[in-house]
CSV table of C-alpha atoms in Angstrom, one decimal:
chain,number,residue,atom,x,y,z
A,25,MET,CA,89.3,106.5,106.4
A,26,SER,CA,91.9,106.6,103.6
A,27,SER,CA,95.5,107.5,104.2
A,28,THR,CA,96.9,110.9,103.3
A,29,ILE,CA,99.8,110.6,100.9
A,30,ASP,CA,102.6,113.2,101.4
A,31,THR,CA,103.2,114.9,98.0
A,32,SER,CA,106.7,116.0,99.0
A,33,ARG,CA,109.4,114.1,100.8
A,34,PRO,CA,109.3,114.9,104.5
A,35,ALA,CA,112.5,116.6,105.5
A,36,ASP,CA,113.3,114.1,108.2
A,37,LEU,CA,113.4,111.3,105.6
A,38,LEU,CA,116.6,112.9,104.4
A,39,LEU,CA,118.3,112.4,107.7
A,40,GLY,CA,117.8,110.4,110.9
A,41,HIS,CA,117.3,106.9,109.7
A,42,GLU,CA,120.2,105.8,111.9
A,43,ASP,CA,118.3,106.6,115.1
A,44,LYS,CA,115.7,103.9,114.5
A,45,PRO,CA,115.7,100.9,116.9
A,46,GLU,CA,118.8,98.7,117.0
A,47,GLY,CA,118.6,95.9,114.5
A,48,SER,CA,115.8,97.4,112.4
A,49,PHE,CA,116.1,97.6,108.6
A,50,LEU,CA,116.6,101.4,108.6
A,51,GLN,CA,119.1,101.3,111.4
A,52,ARG,CA,121.2,98.7,109.6
A,53,LEU,CA,121.3,100.8,106.4
A,54,LYS,CA,124.5,102.7,105.5
A,55,ALA,CA,123.9,106.4,104.8
A,56,GLU,CA,124.7,106.0,101.1
A,57,ASP,CA,122.3,103.0,100.8
A,58,TRP,CA,119.5,105.1,102.4
A,59,GLN,CA,120.2,107.8,99.9
A,60,ALA,CA,119.9,105.3,97.1
A,61,LEU,CA,116.5,104.3,98.4
A,62,LEU,CA,115.4,108.0,98.5
A,63,GLN,CA,116.6,108.5,95.0
A,64,ALA,CA,114.2,105.8,93.9
A,65,GLY,CA,111.5,108.2,94.8
A,66,LEU,CA,110.3,107.2,98.2
A,67,ARG,CA,107.5,109.3,99.9
A,68,GLY,CA,105.9,108.9,103.2
A,69,SER,CA,102.2,108.1,103.7
A,70,SER,CA,100.3,109.1,106.9
A,71,PHE,CA,97.8,106.6,108.4
A,72,VAL,CA,95.4,107.3,111.2
A,73,ARG,CA,95.1,105.1,114.3
A,74,ASP,CA,93.2,101.8,113.6
A,75,GLU,CA,93.6,102.2,109.8
A,76,LEU,CA,94.8,99.1,107.9
A,77,LEU,CA,97.9,99.2,105.7
A,78,PRO,CA,97.1,98.0,102.2
A,79,LEU,CA,98.8,94.6,102.6
A,80,GLY,CA,96.0,92.5,101.2
A,81,PRO,CA,96.4,89.9,98.4
A,82,ASP,CA,95.9,92.7,95.7
A,83,GLY,CA,98.4,95.1,97.3
A,84,GLN,CA,101.6,95.7,95.3
A,85,HIS,CA,103.7,97.4,98.0
A,86,VAL,CA,105.7,96.6,101.1
A,87,TYR,CA,106.0,99.3,103.8
A,88,ILE,CA,108.8,100.7,105.9
A,89,ILE,CA,107.5,102.0,109.2
A,90,TRP,CA,109.0,105.4,109.8
A,91,ASP,CA,107.0,106.3,112.8
A,92,GLY,CA,104.3,104.5,114.8
A,93,VAL,CA,103.4,101.0,115.7
A,94,VAL,CA,101.4,98.4,113.8
A,95,ARG,CA,99.8,95.1,114.8
A,96,GLN,CA,100.0,92.2,112.3
A,97,ASP,CA,97.7,89.2,112.5
A,98,ARG,CA,98.1,86.0,110.5
A,99,PHE,CA,95.5,83.2,110.3
A,100,PRO,CA,97.4,80.0,109.6
A,101,LEU,CA,94.3,77.8,110.3
A,102,GLY,CA,91.8,80.2,108.6
A,103,ASP,CA,89.9,83.1,110.1
A,104,GLY,CA,86.9,82.5,112.3
A,105,GLU,CA,85.7,82.5,115.9
A,106,ASN,CA,88.2,80.9,118.4
A,107,VAL,CA,90.7,80.1,115.6
A,108,PRO,CA,94.3,80.7,116.7
A,109,THR,CA,96.0,83.7,115.2
A,110,VAL,CA,99.7,84.8,115.1
A,111,THR,CA,99.9,88.3,116.4
A,112,ARG,CA,103.1,90.4,116.3
A,113,PHE,CA,104.0,94.1,116.8
A,114,ARG,CA,106.2,96.0,114.4
A,115,GLY,CA,107.6,99.5,115.0
A,116,ARG,CA,109.9,102.2,113.7
A,117,GLY,CA,112.5,101.2,111.1
A,118,GLN,CA,110.9,97.8,110.3
A,119,LEU,CA,109.9,96.7,106.8
A,120,VAL,CA,106.5,94.9,106.8
A,121,GLY,CA,104.8,92.9,104.1
A,122,GLU,CA,108.1,91.3,103.2
A,123,ALA,CA,106.4,88.1,102.0
A,124,LYS,CA,105.3,90.1,98.9
A,125,LEU,CA,108.9,90.2,97.8
A,126,VAL,CA,108.7,86.4,97.1
A,127,THR,CA,104.9,85.8,96.9
A,128,PRO,CA,103.1,88.8,95.4
A,129,ASP,CA,99.6,87.7,96.4
A,130,SER,CA,100.5,87.1,100.1
A,131,ALA,CA,98.5,89.0,102.7
A,132,VAL,CA,98.9,90.0,106.3
A,133,HIS,CA,96.2,92.0,108.3
A,134,THR,CA,98.2,95.0,109.5
A,135,LYS,CA,96.5,97.6,111.7
A,136,CYS,CA,98.0,100.9,112.8
A,137,LEU,CA,97.9,101.1,116.6
A,138,THR,CA,99.0,104.8,116.5
A,139,PRO,CA,99.0,107.5,113.9
A,140,THR,CA,101.6,106.1,111.6
A,141,VAL,CA,104.0,107.3,108.9
A,142,ALA,CA,104.9,104.4,106.6
A,143,ILE,CA,106.9,104.5,103.4
A,144,PRO,CA,105.4,102.4,100.5
A,145,CYS,CA,107.8,100.6,98.2
A,146,LYS,CA,106.5,98.8,95.2
A,147,ALA,CA,107.6,95.2,95.8
A,148,ARG,CA,108.7,94.6,92.2
A,149,ARG,CA,110.8,97.7,92.1
A,150,LEU,CA,112.3,97.0,95.5
A,151,ASN,CA,113.3,93.5,94.3
A,152,VAL,CA,115.2,95.0,91.4
A,153,LEU,CA,117.0,97.4,93.8
A,154,LEU,CA,117.8,94.5,96.2
A,155,ARG,CA,119.4,92.5,93.4
A,156,ARG,CA,121.5,95.5,92.3
A,157,GLN,CA,122.4,96.7,95.8
A,158,SER,CA,123.8,93.8,97.8
A,159,ASP,CA,124.4,96.0,100.9
A,160,ILE,CA,120.7,96.9,101.1
A,161,GLN,CA,119.7,93.3,100.6
A,162,LEU,CA,122.0,92.3,103.4
A,163,ALA,CA,120.6,94.9,105.7
A,164,LEU,CA,117.1,93.7,105.1
A,165,LEU,CA,118.0,90.0,105.6
A,166,ARG,CA,119.9,90.8,108.8
A,167,SER,CA,116.9,92.8,110.1
A,168,LEU,CA,114.5,90.0,109.4
A,169,GLU,CA,116.8,87.5,111.0
A,170,ASP,CA,117.1,89.7,114.1
A,171,ARG,CA,113.3,90.0,114.2
A,172,ASP,CA,112.8,86.2,113.9
A,173,ARG,CA,115.3,85.5,116.8
A,174,SER,CA,113.6,88.1,118.9
A,175,ASP,CA,110.2,86.6,118.2
A,176,GLU,CA,111.4,83.2,119.1
A,177,LEU,CA,112.6,84.5,122.5
A,178,LEU,CA,109.4,86.3,123.2
A,179,TYR,CA,106.8,83.8,121.9
A,180,THR,CA,108.2,80.4,122.8
A,181,MET,CA,107.9,80.9,126.6
A,182,ALA,CA,104.5,79.4,127.1
A,183,THR,CA,105.8,77.5,130.2
A,184,ARG,CA,107.2,80.6,131.8
A,185,PRO,CA,105.2,82.6,134.5
A,186,PRO,CA,102.8,85.1,132.9
A,187,VAL,CA,104.4,88.1,134.6
A,188,GLU,CA,107.7,87.2,133.0
A,189,ARG,CA,106.1,86.8,129.5
A,190,VAL,CA,104.3,90.1,129.8
A,191,SER,CA,107.3,92.0,131.3
A,192,ARG,CA,109.6,90.7,128.5
A,193,LEU,CA,107.2,91.7,125.8
A,194,LEU,CA,106.8,95.2,127.3
A,195,ALA,CA,110.6,95.5,127.5
A,196,HIS,CA,110.8,94.4,123.8
A,197,LEU,CA,108.2,97.0,122.9
A,198,ALA,CA,110.1,99.6,124.9
A,199,ASP,CA,113.2,98.8,122.8
A,200,THR,CA,111.5,98.7,119.4
A,201,ALA,CA,108.6,101.1,119.7
A,202,GLY,CA,109.3,103.2,122.9
A,203,VAL,CA,109.9,106.9,122.9
A,204,PRO,CA,112.1,108.5,125.7
A,205,GLU,CA,110.4,111.1,127.8
A,206,PRO,CA,113.0,113.8,128.0
A,207,ARG,CA,112.0,115.2,131.4
A,208,THR,CA,112.0,112.0,133.4
A,209,GLY,CA,114.1,109.6,131.2
A,210,TRP,CA,111.2,107.1,131.3
A,211,THR,CA,110.2,105.2,128.1
A,212,VAL,CA,106.6,105.7,126.7
A,213,ILE,CA,105.0,102.9,124.7
A,214,THR,CA,102.0,104.1,122.8
A,215,GLY,CA,99.6,101.9,120.8
A,216,PRO,CA,99.4,98.3,122.1
A,217,GLY,CA,96.7,97.8,124.8
A,218,GLN,CA,96.2,94.9,127.1
A,219,LYS,CA,93.9,93.1,124.6
A,220,ASP,CA,96.7,93.4,122.0
A,221,ILE,CA,99.2,91.9,124.4
A,222,ALA,CA,96.8,89.1,125.3
A,223,ALA,CA,96.4,88.2,121.6
A,224,SER,CA,100.1,88.3,121.0
A,225,LEU,CA,100.9,86.0,123.9
A,226,GLN,CA,97.8,83.9,123.4
A,227,VAL,CA,96.7,84.2,127.0
A,228,ALA,CA,93.5,85.5,128.6
A,229,ILE,CA,93.1,89.2,129.1
A,230,SER,CA,92.7,88.6,132.8
A,231,THR,CA,96.2,87.0,132.8
A,232,VAL,CA,97.6,90.2,131.3
A,233,GLU,CA,95.7,92.4,133.7
A,234,ASN,CA,97.1,90.5,136.7
A,235,ALA,CA,100.6,90.8,135.3
A,236,ILE,CA,100.2,94.5,134.6
A,237,ARG,CA,98.8,95.0,138.1
A,238,THR,CA,101.9,93.3,139.6
A,239,LEU,CA,104.3,95.4,137.6
A,240,ARG,CA,102.4,98.6,138.5
A,241,TYR,CA,102.4,97.6,142.2
A,242,HIS,CA,106.2,97.3,142.2
A,243,GLY,CA,106.6,100.7,140.4
A,244,VAL,CA,108.1,99.3,137.3
A,245,ILE,CA,105.5,100.7,134.9
A,246,GLU,CA,102.4,102.9,134.7
A,247,ALA,CA,99.5,101.8,132.6
A,248,ARG,CA,97.1,104.1,130.8
A,249,TYR,CA,94.7,103.8,127.9
A,250,ARG,CA,96.7,102.3,125.0
A,251,GLN,CA,99.9,103.5,126.7
A,252,PHE,CA,102.5,102.1,129.0
A,253,ILE,CA,105.2,104.2,130.8
A,254,VAL,CA,108.2,102.2,131.7
A,255,HIS,CA,110.3,103.6,134.5
A,256,ASP,CA,113.3,101.3,134.0
A,257,VAL,CA,113.5,99.1,131.0
A,258,ASP,CA,116.3,96.9,132.4
A,259,GLU,CA,114.4,96.3,135.6
A,260,LEU,CA,111.3,95.4,133.5
A,261,ARG,CA,113.4,93.0,131.4
A,262,HIS,CA,114.7,91.2,134.4
A,263,PHE,CA,111.7,91.5,136.7
A,264,PRO,CA,111.8,88.6,139.2
A,265,THR,CA,109.2,85.9,138.5
A,266,GLY,CA,108.9,84.7,142.1
A,267,ILE,CA,107.1,87.8,143.2
């Protein structure tokens, strides 16, 4: 199914970029820099769940995730059965497809795990703007550095207990993609399922299922279809591994 392109700029693009998750590209932008991007003619595009963002080798755009969660898969050893993949999740405020800014024919398989609003930016035009606006360039570089450091923390823990790896990843998703539930104060993560988490951590689905079962038993989370409800993010982040 093709995406629906918004023909007029959504009202919430004019304000509210500062409330995106800490360290994301949009959160790091100053108000005047965001206005400069809007004046370049940005419009939002709506994508349905499981739709792919057009980030193949022929794509000419990068995308800013305004709302929703996407799963990105890279295939460093080629695609095929039982070939290792690199799987990451990107949420609100993040710029994805950034490799196109330096290698136009780069590609990354990017699937929307929820209904998603993404803002396409032509890579060539954004490069011109980044050269002219050093503050926007710095905000992007800092957000990518934050993302790299966060990825290192999450995905280099192969020797740690599975429940720690799963709990830390869920805490990260709560920070970067979670939505507060006003009535209870809990945090709702919608989109990634247990299969997605298993692919990201490169572990068996049964390993993730066991870790989720432990977290549910101790009342830290609830697990539903493609949704996790986190009762206490800090408790999840520091869940004891000896249990």
